[in-house]
C-alpha atoms as a printed R data frame, in Angstrom:
    type eleno elety resid chain resno       x       y       z
1   ATOM     1    CA   PHE     A     1   0.000   0.000   0.000
2   ATOM     2    CA   GLN     A     2   1.076   3.608  -0.301
3   ATOM     3    CA   ASP     A     3   0.399   7.131   0.843
4   ATOM     4    CA   GLU     A     4   1.380  10.540  -0.501
5   ATOM     5    CA   GLU     A     5   5.062  10.030   0.300
6   ATOM     6    CA   ASP     A     6   5.921   6.346   0.479
7   ATOM     7    CA   MET     A     7   5.128   2.856  -0.712
8   ATOM     8    CA   PHE     A     8   4.994   0.274   2.074
9   ATOM     9    CA   MET     A     9   5.742  -3.441   1.768
10  ATOM    10    CA   VAL     A    10   4.527  -5.896   4.400
11  ATOM    11    CA   VAL     A    11   6.976  -8.762   4.894
12  ATOM    12    CA   ASP     A    12   7.313 -11.677   7.278
13  ATOM    13    CA   LEU     A    13   8.292 -10.796  10.842
14  ATOM    14    CA   LEU     A    14  11.685 -12.375  11.576
15  ATOM    15    CA   LEU     A    15  12.680 -11.938  15.200
16  ATOM    16    CA   GLY     A    16  15.963 -13.847  15.250
17  ATOM    17    CA   GLY     A    17  18.268 -11.110  13.977
18  ATOM    18    CA   ASP     A    18  20.777 -11.425  11.143
19  ATOM    19    CA   LEU     A    19  23.822 -13.683  11.104
20  ATOM    20    CA   ARG     A    20  26.183 -10.695  11.246
21  ATOM    21    CA   TYR     A    21  24.743  -9.690  14.607
22  ATOM    22    CA   HIS     A    22  25.220 -13.189  16.002
23  ATOM    23    CA   LEU     A    23  28.789 -13.364  14.692
24  ATOM    24    CA   GLN     A    24  29.472 -10.096  16.506
25  ATOM    25    CA   GLN     A    25  28.018 -11.677  19.643
26  ATOM    26    CA   ASN     A    26  30.664 -14.428  19.324
27  ATOM    27    CA   VAL     A    27  28.147 -17.165  18.651
28  ATOM    28    CA   HIS     A    28  29.876 -20.398  17.648
29  ATOM    29    CA   PHE     A    29  28.045 -22.053  14.772
30  ATOM    30    CA   THR     A    30  28.584 -25.805  14.669
31  ATOM    31    CA   GLU     A    31  29.251 -27.628  11.416
32  ATOM    32    CA   SER     A    32  25.856 -29.342  11.506
33  ATOM    33    CA   THR     A    33  24.168 -25.952  11.897
34  ATOM    34    CA   VAL     A    34  26.090 -24.444   8.984
35  ATOM    35    CA   LYS     A    35  25.314 -27.510   6.892
36  ATOM    36    CA   LEU     A    36  21.596 -26.912   7.410
37  ATOM    37    CA   TYR     A    37  22.040 -23.209   6.602
38  ATOM    38    CA   ILE     A    38  23.766 -24.141   3.342
39  ATOM    39    CA   CYS     A    39  20.920 -26.489   2.426
40  ATOM    40    CA   GLU     A    40  18.203 -23.935   3.214
41  ATOM    41    CA   LEU     A    41  19.997 -21.177   1.312
42  ATOM    42    CA   ALA     A    42  20.683 -23.539  -1.590
43  ATOM    43    CA   LEU     A    43  16.938 -24.109  -1.929
44  ATOM    44    CA   ALA     A    44  16.461 -20.338  -1.967
45  ATOM    45    CA   LEU     A    45  19.092 -19.971  -4.700
46  ATOM    46    CA   GLY     A    46  17.439 -22.762  -6.660
47  ATOM    47    CA   TYR     A    47  14.136 -20.900  -6.505
48  ATOM    48    CA   LEU     A    48  15.772 -17.621  -7.555
49  ATOM    49    CA   ARG     A    49  17.370 -19.331 -10.528
50  ATOM    50    CA   CYS     A    50  13.960 -20.555 -11.669
51  ATOM    51    CA   LYS     A    51  12.924 -16.896 -11.650
52  ATOM    52    CA   HIS     A    52  16.140 -15.857 -13.473
53  ATOM    53    CA   ILE     A    53  17.292 -13.800 -10.465
54  ATOM    54    CA   ILE     A    54  20.877 -13.306  -9.278
55  ATOM    55    CA   HIS     A    55  20.911 -11.956  -5.722
56  ATOM    56    CA   ARG     A    56  24.479 -10.548  -5.916
57  ATOM    57    CA   ASP     A    57  24.767  -9.647  -2.226
58  ATOM    58    CA   ILE     A    58  24.667 -12.825  -0.163
59  ATOM    59    CA   LYS     A    59  26.436 -12.252   3.164
60  ATOM    60    CA   PRO     A    60  25.686 -12.714   6.887
61  ATOM    61    CA   ASP     A    61  24.150  -9.218   7.053
62  ATOM    62    CA   ASN     A    62  21.458 -10.236   4.548
63  ATOM    63    CA   ILE     A    63  20.538 -13.564   6.107
64  ATOM    64    CA   LEU     A    64  17.858 -13.274   8.786
65  ATOM    65    CA   LEU     A    65  16.807 -15.890  11.319
66  ATOM    66    CA   ASP     A    66  13.248 -16.571  12.330
67  ATOM    67    CA   GLU     A    67  12.396 -17.341  15.948
68  ATOM    68    CA   HIS     A    68  13.064 -21.048  15.357
69  ATOM    69    CA   GLY     A    69  16.529 -20.466  13.872
70  ATOM    70    CA   HIS     A    70  15.813 -21.040  10.177
71  ATOM    71    CA   VAL     A    71  17.571 -18.765   7.684
72  ATOM    72    CA   HIS     A    72  15.839 -16.371   5.287
73  ATOM    73    CA   LEU     A    73  17.483 -14.448   2.446
74  ATOM    74    CA   THR     A    74  16.685 -10.739   2.319
75  ATOM    75    CA   ASP     A    75  17.780  -7.431   0.748
76  ATOM    76    CA   PHE     A    76  17.228  -7.706  -3.005
77  ATOM    77    CA   ASN     A    77  18.236  -4.091  -3.613
78  ATOM    78    CA   ILE     A    78  20.930  -4.983  -6.158
79  ATOM    79    CA   ALA     A    79  19.477  -8.231  -7.493
80  ATOM    80    CA   ALA     A    80  19.494  -8.675 -11.265
81  ATOM    81    CA   ILE     A    81  17.211 -10.549 -13.652
82  ATOM    82    CA   VAL     A    82  19.156 -12.509 -16.264
83  ATOM    83    CA   LYS     A    83  17.432 -14.468 -19.009
84  ATOM    84    CA   GLU     A    84  18.620 -17.890 -20.129
85  ATOM    85    CA   ASP     A    85  22.011 -18.012 -21.870
86  ATOM    86    CA   LEU     A    86  22.655 -14.339 -21.113
87  ATOM    87    CA   LYS     A    87  25.087 -12.834 -18.619
88  ATOM    88    CA   ALA     A    88  25.119  -9.820 -16.333
89  ATOM    89    CA   THR     A    89  27.887  -7.272 -16.786
90  ATOM    90    CA   SER     A    90  27.288  -4.527 -14.210
91  ATOM    91    CA   ILE     A    91  29.440  -4.577 -11.087
92  ATOM    92    CA   ALA     A    92  27.487  -4.900  -7.851
93  ATOM    93    CA   GLY     A    93  27.950  -6.520  -4.468
94  ATOM    94    CA   THR     A    94  30.017  -6.360  -1.283
95  ATOM    95    CA   LYS     A    95  33.695  -6.829  -2.117
96  ATOM    96    CA   PRO     A    96  34.664  -9.521   0.443
97  ATOM    97    CA   TYR     A    97  31.810 -11.704  -0.859
98  ATOM    98    CA   MET     A    98  32.100 -10.988  -4.589
99  ATOM    99    CA   ALA     A    99  33.196 -13.803  -6.901
100 ATOM   100    CA   PRO     A   100  36.434 -13.575  -8.948
101 ATOM   101    CA   GLU     A   101  34.570 -13.270 -12.254
102 ATOM   102    CA   LEU     A   102  32.954 -10.046 -11.042
103 ATOM   103    CA   PHE     A   103  36.381  -8.465 -10.630
104 ATOM   104    CA   GLN     A   104  37.578 -10.031 -13.897
105 ATOM   105    CA   ASN     A   105  34.574  -8.503 -15.621
106 ATOM   106    CA   PHE     A   106  35.502  -5.119 -14.155
107 ATOM   107    CA   GLU     A   107  39.067  -5.505 -15.435
108 ATOM   108    CA   GLY     A   108  37.772  -6.541 -18.863
109 ATOM   109    CA   SER     A   109  39.130 -10.082 -18.722
110 ATOM   110    CA   HIS     A   110  35.826 -11.940 -18.293
111 ATOM   111    CA   PRO     A   111  32.701 -11.678 -20.492
112 ATOM   112    CA   GLY     A   112  30.097 -11.181 -17.795
113 ATOM   113    CA   TYR     A   113  28.861 -13.499 -15.062
114 ATOM   114    CA   SER     A   114  25.825 -15.521 -14.063
115 ATOM   115    CA   PHE     A   115  24.257 -17.423 -11.156
116 ATOM   116    CA   SER     A   116  27.580 -18.897 -10.029
117 ATOM   117    CA   VAL     A   117  28.487 -15.643  -8.233
118 ATOM   118    CA   ASP     A   118  25.818 -16.320  -5.594
119 ATOM   119    CA   TRP     A   119  27.264 -19.753  -4.850
120 ATOM   120    CA   TRP     A   120  30.716 -18.246  -4.313
121 ATOM   121    CA   SER     A   121  29.152 -15.791  -1.840
122 ATOM   122    CA   LEU     A   122  27.438 -18.705  -0.107
123 ATOM   123    CA   GLY     A   123  30.826 -20.405   0.278
124 ATOM   124    CA   ILE     A   124  32.434 -17.278   1.752
125 ATOM   125    CA   THR     A   125  29.509 -16.897   4.155
126 ATOM   126    CA   ALA     A   126  29.621 -20.538   5.278
127 ATOM   127    CA   TYR     A   127  33.391 -20.316   5.844
128 ATOM   128    CA   GLU     A   128  32.945 -17.158   7.928
129 ATOM   129    CA   LEU     A   129  30.201 -18.720  10.043
130 ATOM   130    CA   LEU     A   130  32.396 -21.710  10.832
131 ATOM   131    CA   ARG     A   131  35.630 -19.846  11.506
132 ATOM   132    CA   GLY     A   132  34.553 -16.357  12.519
133 ATOM   133    CA   GLN     A   133  36.603 -14.794   9.725
134 ATOM   134    CA   ARG     A   134  36.606 -14.782   5.933
135 ATOM   135    CA   PRO     A   135  39.114 -16.778   3.838
136 ATOM   136    CA   TYR     A   136  40.348 -13.641   2.051
137 ATOM   137    CA   VAL     A   137  41.155 -10.394   3.848
138 ATOM   138    CA   MET     A   138  40.079  -7.377   1.820
139 ATOM   139    CA   ARG     A   139  38.484  -4.008   2.366
140 ATOM   140    CA   SER     A   140  35.969  -1.954   0.431
141 ATOM   141    CA   ASN     A   141  38.808   0.209  -0.913
142 ATOM   142    CA   THR     A   142  41.030  -2.693  -2.025
143 ATOM   143    CA   PRO     A   143  41.668  -2.299  -5.795
144 ATOM   144    CA   SER     A   144  40.223  -4.970  -8.086
145 ATOM   145    CA   ASN     A   145  43.610  -5.938  -9.537
146 ATOM   146    CA   GLU     A   146  44.979  -6.585  -6.034
147 ATOM   147    CA   ILE     A   147  41.955  -8.718  -5.210
148 ATOM   148    CA   LEU     A   148  42.467 -10.820  -8.348
149 ATOM   149    CA   GLN     A   149  46.126 -11.333  -7.413
150 ATOM   150    CA   MET     A   150  45.012 -12.353  -3.927
151 ATOM   151    CA   PHE     A   151  42.711 -15.042  -5.317
152 ATOM   152    CA   HIS     A   152  45.617 -16.633  -7.186
153 ATOM   153    CA   LYS     A   153  48.305 -16.227  -4.525
154 ATOM   154    CA   ILE     A   154  46.405 -17.013  -1.332
155 ATOM   155    CA   HIS     A   155  44.835 -20.411  -0.752
156 ATOM   156    CA   PRO     A   156  42.199 -20.609   1.997
157 ATOM   157    CA   THR     A   157  43.146 -22.730   4.991
158 ATOM   158    CA   TYR     A   158  40.707 -25.216   6.467
159 ATOM   159    CA   PRO     A   159  41.029 -26.159  10.167
160 ATOM   160    CA   ALA     A   160  41.696 -29.809  10.885
161 ATOM   161    CA   ALA     A   161  38.630 -29.928  13.144
162 ATOM   162    CA   TRP     A   162  36.332 -29.514  10.157
163 ATOM   163    CA   SER     A   163  35.145 -32.706   8.507
164 ATOM   164    CA   LEU     A   164  36.703 -33.720   5.205
165 ATOM   165    CA   GLU     A   165  33.271 -33.528   3.599
166 ATOM   166    CA   MET     A   166  32.690 -29.926   4.711
167 ATOM   167    CA   LYS     A   167  36.148 -28.895   3.512
168 ATOM   168    CA   SER     A   168  35.493 -30.542   0.164
169 ATOM   169    CA   LEU     A   169  32.156 -28.727  -0.155
170 ATOM   170    CA   LEU     A   170  33.720 -25.344   0.626
171 ATOM   171    CA   ARG     A   171  36.506 -25.934  -1.900
172 ATOM   172    CA   LYS     A   172  33.879 -26.637  -4.551
173 ATOM   173    CA   LEU     A   173  31.957 -23.489  -3.634
174 ATOM   174    CA   LEU     A   174  35.141 -21.410  -3.589
175 ATOM   175    CA   SER     A   175  36.584 -22.640  -6.861
176 ATOM   176    CA   ILE     A   176  38.032 -19.727  -8.833
177 ATOM   177    CA   ASP     A   177  37.280 -21.674 -12.009
178 ATOM   178    CA   VAL     A   178  33.561 -21.148 -12.624
179 ATOM   179    CA   GLN     A   179  33.333 -24.428 -14.543
180 ATOM   180    CA   LYS     A   180  34.494 -26.363 -11.469
181 ATOM   181    CA   ARG     A   181  32.399 -24.448  -8.938
182 ATOM   182    CA   ILE     A   182  29.092 -25.695  -7.582
183 ATOM   183    CA   SER     A   183  26.677 -23.335  -9.290
184 ATOM   184    CA   CYS     A   184  23.229 -24.871  -8.966
185 ATOM   185    CA   LEU     A   185  21.086 -26.830  -6.540
186 ATOM   186    CA   ALA     A   186  21.351 -30.101  -8.475
187 ATOM   187    CA   GLU     A   187  25.165 -30.049  -8.285
188 ATOM   188    CA   LEU     A   188  25.023 -29.591  -4.518
189 ATOM   189    CA   GLN     A   189  22.476 -32.371  -4.089
190 ATOM   190    CA   ASP     A   190  24.764 -34.773  -5.986
191 ATOM   191    CA   LEU     A   191  27.446 -34.550  -3.276
192 ATOM   192    CA   ASP     A   192  27.892 -37.479  -0.884
193 ATOM   193    CA   TYR     A   193  28.047 -34.983   1.997
194 ATOM   194    CA   VAL     A   194  24.361 -34.173   1.597
195 ATOM   195    CA   SER     A   195  23.187 -37.628   0.555
196 ATOM   196    CA   ASP     A   196  21.577 -38.031   3.997
197 ATOM   197    CA   VAL     A   197  19.611 -34.781   3.741
198 ATOM   198    CA   ASN     A   198  15.833 -34.986   3.592
199 ATOM   199    CA   TRP     A   199  15.279 -32.087   1.206
200 ATOM   200    CA   ASP     A   200  11.508 -32.098   1.668
201 ATOM   201    CA   ALA     A   201  12.052 -31.655   5.410
202 ATOM   202    CA   VAL     A   202  14.515 -28.831   4.741
203 ATOM   203    CA   LEU     A   203  12.023 -27.089   2.472
204 ATOM   204    CA   SER     A   204   9.208 -27.357   5.019
205 ATOM   205    CA   LYS     A   205  11.568 -26.309   7.850
206 ATOM   206    CA   GLN     A   206  10.948 -29.489   9.818
207 ATOM   207    CA   LEU     A   207  14.606 -29.879  10.816
208 ATOM   208    CA   SER     A   208  15.614 -28.093  13.996
209 ATOM   209    CA   PRO     A   209  18.649 -25.810  13.529
210 ATOM   210    CA   GLY     A   210  21.501 -26.148  15.997
211 ATOM   211    CA   PHE     A   211  21.245 -22.482  16.966
212 ATOM   212    CA   ILE     A   212  18.030 -20.896  18.221
213 ATOM   213    CA   PRO     A   213  18.018 -17.138  18.870
214 ATOM   214    CA   ASN     A   214  17.126 -16.056  22.385
215 ATOM   215    CA   ARG     A   215  13.498 -14.939  22.228
216 ATOM   216    CA   ARG     A   216  13.957 -12.719  25.265
217 ATOM   217    CA   ARG     A   217  16.545 -10.562  23.526
218 ATOM   218    CA   LEU     A   218  16.172  -7.946  20.831
219 ATOM   219    CA   ASN     A   219  18.673  -9.753  18.531
220 ATOM   220    CA   CYS     A   220  19.824  -6.529  16.924
221 ATOM   221    CA   ASP     A   221  21.792  -3.424  17.813
222 ATOM   222    CA   PRO     A   222  19.222  -0.775  18.859
223 ATOM   223    CA   THR     A   223  21.769   2.023  18.430
224 ATOM   224    CA   PHE     A   224  21.982   1.175  14.732
225 ATOM   225    CA   GLU     A   225  18.216   1.524  14.372
226 ATOM   226    CA   LEU     A   226  18.363   4.830  16.271
227 ATOM   227    CA   GLU     A   227  21.098   6.142  13.966
228 ATOM   228    CA   GLU     A   228  18.989   5.261  10.915
229 ATOM   229    CA   MET     A   229  16.031   7.140  12.400
230 ATOM   230    CA   ILE     A   230  18.164  10.203  13.135
231 ATOM   231    CA   LEU     A   231  19.767  10.237   9.681
232 ATOM   232    CA   GLU     A   232  16.499   9.660   7.806
233 ATOM   233    CA   SER     A   233  15.723  12.714   5.665
234 ATOM   234    CA   LYS     A   234  11.983  12.205   6.101
235 ATOM   235    CA   PRO     A   235  11.604  10.421   9.456
236 ATOM   236    CA   LEU     A   236   8.487   8.292   9.736
237 ATOM   237    CA   HIS     A   237   7.623   9.501  13.241
238 ATOM   238    CA   LYS     A   238   7.204  13.057  11.873
239 ATOM   239    CA   LYS     A   239   5.115  12.066   8.858
240 ATOM   240    CA   LYS     A   240   1.756  12.911  10.443
241 ATOM   241    CA   LYS     A   241   2.866  16.520  11.038
242 ATOM   242    CA   ARG     A   242   4.321  16.790   7.525
243 ATOM   243    CA   LEU     A   243   1.138  15.582   5.869
244 ATOM   244    CA   ALA     A   244  -1.022  17.858   8.031
245 ATOM   245    CA   ARG     A   245   1.142  20.822   7.084
246 ATOM   246    CA   LYS     A   246   0.932  19.876   3.418
247 ATOM   247    CA   THR     A   247  -2.861  19.715   3.658
248 ATOM   248    CA   ARG     A   248  -2.998  23.159   5.245
249 ATOM   249    CA   GLU     A   249  -0.700  24.606   2.590
250 ATOM   250    CA   HIS     A   250  -2.370  23.071  -0.440
251 ATOM   251    CA   GLY     A   251  -5.814  22.279   0.854
252 ATOM   252    CA   SER     A   252  -7.848  19.118   0.313
253 ATOM   253    CA   ASP     A   253  -9.158  18.351  -3.152
254 ATOM   254    CA   GLY     A   254 -12.632  18.187  -1.610
255 ATOM   255    CA   SER     A   255 -13.686  15.149  -3.623
256 ATOM   256    CA   PRO     A   256 -16.075  12.604  -2.050
257 ATOM   257    CA   GLN     A   257 -13.510   9.846  -2.701
258 ATOM   258    CA   SER     A   258 -10.835  11.750  -0.786
259 ATOM   259    CA   GLY     A   259 -13.137  12.383   2.166
260 ATOM   260    CA   LEU     A   260 -14.276   8.754   2.253
261 ATOM   261    CA   LEU     A   261 -10.694   7.482   2.121
262 ATOM   262    CA   GLN     A   262  -9.613   9.776   4.948
263 ATOM   263    CA   SER     A   263 -12.603   8.691   7.029
264 ATOM   264    CA   ARG     A   264 -11.714   5.031   6.577
265 ATOM   265    CA   LEU     A   265  -8.071   5.671   7.435
266 ATOM   266    CA   ASP     A   266  -9.137   7.480  10.607
267 ATOM   267    CA   ASN     A   267 -11.329   4.519  11.573
268 ATOM   268    CA   VAL     A   268  -8.480   2.067  11.032
269 ATOM   269    CA   GLN     A   269  -6.111   4.166  13.120
270 ATOM   270    CA   ARG     A   270  -8.669   4.423  15.932
271 ATOM   271    CA   ASP     A   271  -9.902   0.828  15.992
272 ATOM   272    CA   PHE     A   272  -6.799  -1.161  15.034
273 ATOM   273    CA   ILE     A   273  -5.404  -3.177  17.936
274 ATOM   274    CA   VAL     A   274  -1.811  -4.336  17.638
275 ATOM   275    CA   PHE     A   275  -1.585  -8.085  18.139
276 ATOM   276    CA   ASN     A   276   1.300  -8.977  20.447
277 ATOM   277    CA   ARG     A   277   2.030 -12.552  19.485
278 ATOM   278    CA   GLU     A   278   5.023 -12.799  21.810
279 ATOM   279    CA   LYS     A   279   2.796 -11.984  24.780
280 ATOM   280    CA   THR     A   280   0.359 -14.651  23.641
281 ATOM   281    CA   LYS     A   281   3.123 -17.233  23.305
282 ATOM   282    CA   MET     A   282   4.494 -16.476  26.766
283 ATOM   283    CA   ALA     A   283   0.996 -16.898  28.187
284 ATOM   284    CA   LEU     A   284   0.741 -20.305  26.529
285 ATOM   285    CA   VAL     A   285   4.125 -21.339  27.910
286 ATOM   286    CA   ASP     A   286   3.172 -20.190  31.404
287 ATOM   287    CA   SER     A   287  -0.052 -22.176  31.262
288 ATOM   288    CA   SER     A   288   1.650 -25.368  30.135
289 ATOM   289    CA   GLU     A   289   2.594 -28.204  32.422
290 ATOM   290    CA   LEU     A   290   6.347 -27.790  31.892
291 ATOM   291    CA   SER     A   291   8.448 -27.570  35.014
292 ATOM   292    CA   THR     A   292  10.482 -24.420  35.642
293 ATOM   293    CA   SER     A   293  13.717 -26.142  34.674
294 ATOM   294    CA   GLU     A   294  12.184 -27.471  31.468
295 ATOM   295    CA   LYS     A   295  10.919 -23.986  30.575
296 ATOM   296    CA   ASN     A   296  14.367 -22.491  31.069
297 ATOM   297    CA   LYS     A   297  15.952 -25.224  29.004
298 ATOM   298    CA   ALA     A   298  13.462 -24.616  26.211
299 ATOM   299    CA   ILE     A   299  14.303 -20.923  26.169
300 ATOM   300    CA   GLU     A   300  18.079 -21.139  26.252
301 ATOM   301    CA   ASP     A   301  20.576 -23.911  26.866
302 ATOM   302    CA   GLY     A   302  23.296 -21.558  28.131
303 ATOM   303    CA   GLN     A   303  25.802 -22.357  25.388
304 ATOM   304    CA   ASN     A   304  25.131 -19.728  22.740
305 ATOM   305    CA   ASN     A   305  21.759 -21.408  22.239
306 ATOM   306    CA   ASN     A   306  23.421 -24.204  20.271
307 ATOM   307    CA   VAL     A   307  21.326 -27.341  20.555
308 ATOM   308    CA   GLU     A   308  21.553 -30.746  18.999
309 ATOM   309    CA   PRO     A   309  19.915 -30.630  15.555
310 ATOM   310    CA   ALA     A   310  17.402 -33.179  14.398
311 ATOM   311    CA   SER     A   311  18.616 -35.918  12.109
312 ATOM   312    CA   TYR     A   312  18.965 -35.072   8.428
313 ATOM   313    CA   LEU     A   313  17.838 -38.567   7.513
314 ATOM   314    CA   SER     A   314  14.455 -39.056   5.945
315 ATOM   315    CA   GLY     A   315  13.699 -41.862   8.321
């Protein structure tokens, strides 16, 4: 819907925060948790490919968690639509997560790029979640030619504690050679590492992630939200005064449709009751027969909320 100034989009409420926030809170993501994240995001990339969409900005900041710990891809501000057998050529993304062919395209040594760039970004993200740092150290001001040299001179290291299967998967996602990189859902599903995955259960979010955000926390940095509000050129909390001033200055058009619309909007504003689903859920928990210790365990296990995930097997 829209008003005189803005268009509003209603999206799903995701209360778990983004993965960047949890990395900054020193959350340790286990390999089984990251494996499930990869599978859920791979399904998202498979869907986007069916719609001919390249996301171009996959990173922890753009991956949100719901209250159960499942990942959701967001922020399609720089996404591109690419038809079959065609390639994108514009440069877009966040440098530490951008695939080599994006920089090669910028330097004129690569004829465009396609869906494979998102799978590279997925590999960088998975590596960072497991290790707490990215495989390549670069900044937003690092020149493209230096980044290309880095890709050829520096080989990512993989801790011995990681399974051989996970290391093999990351190497396939982080292959500089596009032809050797995993670049579609079917190629990922062919790997032995995910042969035990029940993909229908992943799609329907029936598998419990190993990390569940604390529902009693905000799961975001409130100072960041405050800064955005302060820096906003047309802050939302002052919109009512702006629109009233505009009406006084220009006057109403006086049409019956305008008066009827305003009347309905006034009724909605007066009668609408905000539904607090968290309050409802807490009431249900309090009325259950769980013991106090069981309730506390259900809320948080005390170890970064990492819990044992459900089996990937289909049964």
